[in-house]
Coordinates of C-alpha atoms in Angstrom, one line a residue:
M1 CA -16.5 -0.5 -3.2
H2 CA -13.0 1.7 -3.0
E3 CA -11.3 -1.1 -5.2
M4 CA -13.1 -0.2 -8.3
S5 CA -11.6 3.3 -7.7
L6 CA -8.4 2.3 -7.0
A7 CA -8.7 -0.6 -10.4
E8 CA -9.2 2.5 -12.4
G9 CA -6.2 4.3 -11.2
V10 CA -4.1 1.1 -11.9
L11 CA -5.5 1.6 -15.4
Q12 CA -4.5 5.0 -15.6
L13 CA -1.5 4.1 -15.0
I14 CA -1.2 1.5 -17.3
E15 CA -2.5 3.4 -19.9
D16 CA 0.2 6.3 -19.3
A17 CA 2.9 3.6 -19.5
A18 CA 1.5 2.4 -22.6
R19 CA 1.3 5.9 -24.2
A20 CA 4.9 6.7 -22.8
Q21 CA 6.9 3.2 -23.7
S22 CA 4.8 2.6 -27.1
F23 CA 3.3 -0.5 -26.5
T24 CA 0.1 -2.0 -27.1
Q25 CA -1.0 -5.1 -25.1
V26 CA -0.6 -6.2 -21.3
S27 CA -0.2 -9.7 -20.2
V28 CA 0.2 -9.6 -16.7
V29 CA 0.3 -7.2 -13.9
R30 CA 1.7 -7.3 -11.1
L31 CA 0.5 -5.4 -7.7
E32 CA 2.2 -5.2 -4.2
I33 CA -0.6 -4.9 -1.8
G34 CA -0.3 -4.6 2.3
Q35 CA -2.2 -6.9 4.7
L36 CA -3.6 -3.8 6.1
S37 CA -4.3 -1.7 3.4
G38 CA -7.9 -2.1 3.5
V39 CA -7.8 -3.3 -0.1
E40 CA -9.6 -7.2 -0.5
P41 CA -7.8 -9.0 -3.0
E42 CA -10.2 -10.5 -4.3
A43 CA -12.8 -7.6 -5.3
M44 CA -9.9 -5.6 -6.7
R45 CA -9.4 -9.1 -9.5
F46 CA -13.1 -8.9 -10.0
C47 CA -13.2 -4.7 -10.4
F48 CA -10.1 -4.9 -12.6
D49 CA -11.4 -7.5 -14.5
A50 CA -14.4 -5.1 -14.8
V51 CA -12.6 -1.7 -15.3
T52 CA -10.1 -3.3 -18.2
R53 CA -12.1 -4.5 -20.8
D54 CA -11.2 -2.8 -24.3
S55 CA -8.4 -1.1 -22.7
V56 CA -4.5 -2.1 -23.5
A57 CA -5.1 -4.3 -20.3
Q58 CA -8.1 -6.3 -21.2
G59 CA -7.1 -10.0 -20.5
A60 CA -4.5 -9.2 -18.6
H61 CA -3.6 -11.6 -15.7
L62 CA -3.9 -9.9 -12.6
E63 CA -0.9 -11.2 -9.7
I64 CA -1.1 -9.9 -6.4
I65 CA 1.6 -10.0 -4.2
E66 CA 0.5 -9.9 -0.2
L67 CA 3.1 -8.2 1.7
P68 CA 2.7 -8.7 5.3
G69 CA 2.2 -6.0 8.3
T70 CA 4.8 -4.8 10.4
G71 CA 4.6 -2.5 13.7
W72 CA 7.0 -1.1 15.9
C73 CA 6.0 -1.9 19.7
M74 CA 6.5 1.0 21.7
A75 CA 6.5 -0.8 24.6
C76 CA 8.7 -3.8 24.5
A77 CA 11.0 -1.8 21.5
K78 CA 10.7 -4.7 19.2
S79 CA 9.4 -4.7 15.0
V80 CA 6.7 -7.2 15.1
P81 CA 4.0 -8.7 12.5
M82 CA 0.9 -7.1 12.6
K83 CA -2.5 -9.0 11.3
E84 CA -5.2 -5.5 12.1
V85 CA -4.3 -1.9 12.4
F86 CA -5.2 -1.6 16.1
G87 CA -4.5 -4.9 17.0
E88 CA -2.4 -6.0 20.1
C89 CA 1.7 -6.7 20.0
P90 CA 2.1 -10.2 19.6
E91 CA 4.9 -10.4 21.8
C92 CA 4.0 -8.4 24.9
G93 CA 0.0 -7.9 24.3
G94 CA 0.4 -4.0 24.6
Y95 CA -1.2 -1.7 22.3
Q96 CA 1.0 0.8 21.8
M97 CA 1.7 0.5 18.1
Q98 CA 2.7 2.1 15.5
V99 CA 2.6 0.4 11.7
T100 CA 5.4 0.6 9.4
G101 CA 4.5 -1.7 6.6
G102 CA 1.7 -3.3 4.9
T103 CA -0.3 -0.5 3.9
E104 CA 0.5 0.4 0.7
M105 CA -0.7 -1.0 -2.9
R106 CA 1.5 0.0 -5.5
V107 CA 2.0 -1.6 -9.3
K108 CA 5.2 -3.9 -8.9
D109 CA 5.2 -4.4 -12.8
L110 CA 3.7 -5.3 -16.1
E111 CA 4.6 -8.0 -18.7
V112 CA 3.9 -6.5 -21.8
T113 CA 4.0 -6.8 -25.5

């Protein structure tokens, strides 16, 4: 489950920000997760709760914003929505697709006290 290492990375970012900005508690963490990123949102929630125990983010609400997958179809020269990395173009049915969005995961913002 790679979500555990991702959650640990998010906690490290939060702890670094807490030291740099002198806050002591995080109440909300907003993560943007692309639909093509391979990150399972429910697994991320579980892992986040586990790794944040006894930290500045303990008890923080994890809000996940799912970003749609998008791609460029070389056959029909259009930007189209994608549901899977190696899927077909919903416009022409071709497979000459280049992913252009939806593979990212990032901390969007924090609510702190």
